[in-house]
């Protein structure tokens, strides 16, 4: 800011900036979401601003991190909002450091202007969960190297909520000296990594949106965690509830007058607001506060409830690791069983399991079983569903396997009705136990099949075929609300990793569990929270033509 003021020959007066923001508002009132270049041209053309003003406004848009940090403290809200409208890489998220929420803006600006300046996520780039996770880990490493490891890290925003795609990937660094920590990070991070730094936040480069890292004191951790986990509507609702009881919920504290009410964990905030803890994955649900108040929130599935993982790949198809590698990873996660399920011959995967090699794989699995007797290894397969709804592996071969997964990787351009007919045929097959990633969607890329899913789930229940919640970042399918419908209809449900690398086995199962939690699913509604005997009984019931009883 000092440089900016020098360049302009004077300090930006608050009143002067407010006048400018009024002029800009007039343009935006007339034509909402006008690009910055046009706003400026219009102001210039109307003689509303001087050359120096126009220079100032351009500088505001392109301000570097020192300027932004200072601006956040000095500028009136209207002027800060200008940064939001500009094309700065962080757009409105820069201002979030001190202004944080629309609610703060609303105190200073009329609502219509807030709507213009803070579009509702639509213009944000959405970051897929898998990518966000990897980039957040990388950002943590870089920041720990630059500024030292904080006392604790938390993933917040969409990452913590297991949103398949989200506009608000962020991290929380808990440290006794947030300002010093941010300053050290800003000073030491390479220029291509640091995008912008605020007084208590830095943003680091990531694709397609930067990751914002907020630094907070340990005393603020509980409120900040709720605040930055969001979503915004939930935080707003809690703020409203807090003020109704005479306290103020801010990012940094729960305040009773000027006094900070001490809170240790997130749950303490909810308790103080006379609510039970609201699971992160449910916070975006409409009516969740009312459900919490009424005591009707479900007890959700936990990672610890998972007994085994029934979908993963090895070097026999497009996986990276051996059978033994996957077994050891599953064992390290404390699983009691797993299934090795490589891709069948007609799959478009980069490598597939040929019919001839199925016997070879069986031999290798038998050898690993002998070496690692404390975990049950099921031999399965992920079979591609053919154009006519048949499978590409003969029944005589499938019969010798412990479990058969069927996948609709290829639509052949069929209509939803035709796809459903193929699913219908394959689910009647007595050797098919699981429909993997039923919608065949890819977050951020493919919306998935628009099927009459109720019919699919009804058929799954009737035939004793499980539908899968697949935690692979490229699938994240079934997600809410489909998974919720499947559970309500009583379809058997599995949560699997569909993992292709042993070191991601746990992460992808976590994603799957997160999706089940978003859907409000309980432990008893998931097949693989049971022992392997229940899985074997499930498979045997269908092979024997008996009805499956949960
Ligand atoms: Zn698949
Ligand atoms: Zn798979």
Short mmCIF file of N, CA and C and ligand atoms in Angstrom, two decimals, residues 311 313 343 382 407 409 436-437 475 498, ligand 1:
data_model
loop_
_atom_site.label_atom_id
_atom_site.label_comp_id
_atom_site.label_asym_id
_atom_site.label_seq_id
_atom_site.Cartn_x
_atom_site.Cartn_y
_atom_site.Cartn_z
N UNK A 311 -13.43 -54.02 -3.86
CA UNK A 311 -13.20 -53.58 -5.24
C UNK A 311 -11.83 -52.92 -5.33
N UNK A 313 -7.80 -53.08 -7.82
CA UNK A 313 -7.11 -53.57 -9.01
C UNK A 313 -5.62 -53.81 -8.73
N UNK A 343 -9.95 -55.88 -14.08
CA UNK A 343 -10.83 -55.63 -15.23
C UNK A 343 -10.89 -56.83 -16.17
N UNK A 382 -13.97 -57.53 -11.98
CA UNK A 382 -14.88 -56.46 -12.40
C UNK A 382 -15.18 -56.69 -13.88
N UNK A 407 -19.89 -53.95 -14.35
CA UNK A 407 -19.72 -52.51 -14.56
C UNK A 407 -20.17 -52.09 -15.94
N UNK A 409 -19.22 -49.67 -18.08
CA UNK A 409 -18.26 -48.63 -18.45
C UNK A 409 -18.62 -48.00 -19.79
N UNK A 436 -21.11 -51.90 -9.89
CA UNK A 436 -20.17 -50.86 -9.46
C UNK A 436 -20.62 -49.51 -10.02
N UNK A 437 -20.13 -48.46 -9.39
CA UNK A 437 -20.40 -47.07 -9.82
C UNK A 437 -21.60 -46.98 -10.78
N UNK A 475 -14.86 -41.49 -9.93
CA UNK A 475 -16.25 -41.94 -9.90
C UNK A 475 -17.08 -41.22 -8.83
N UNK A 498 -12.28 -49.02 -5.05
CA UNK A 498 -11.95 -49.12 -6.48
C UNK A 498 -10.52 -48.61 -6.70
ZN1 LIG B 1 -15.03 -49.56 -13.07
#
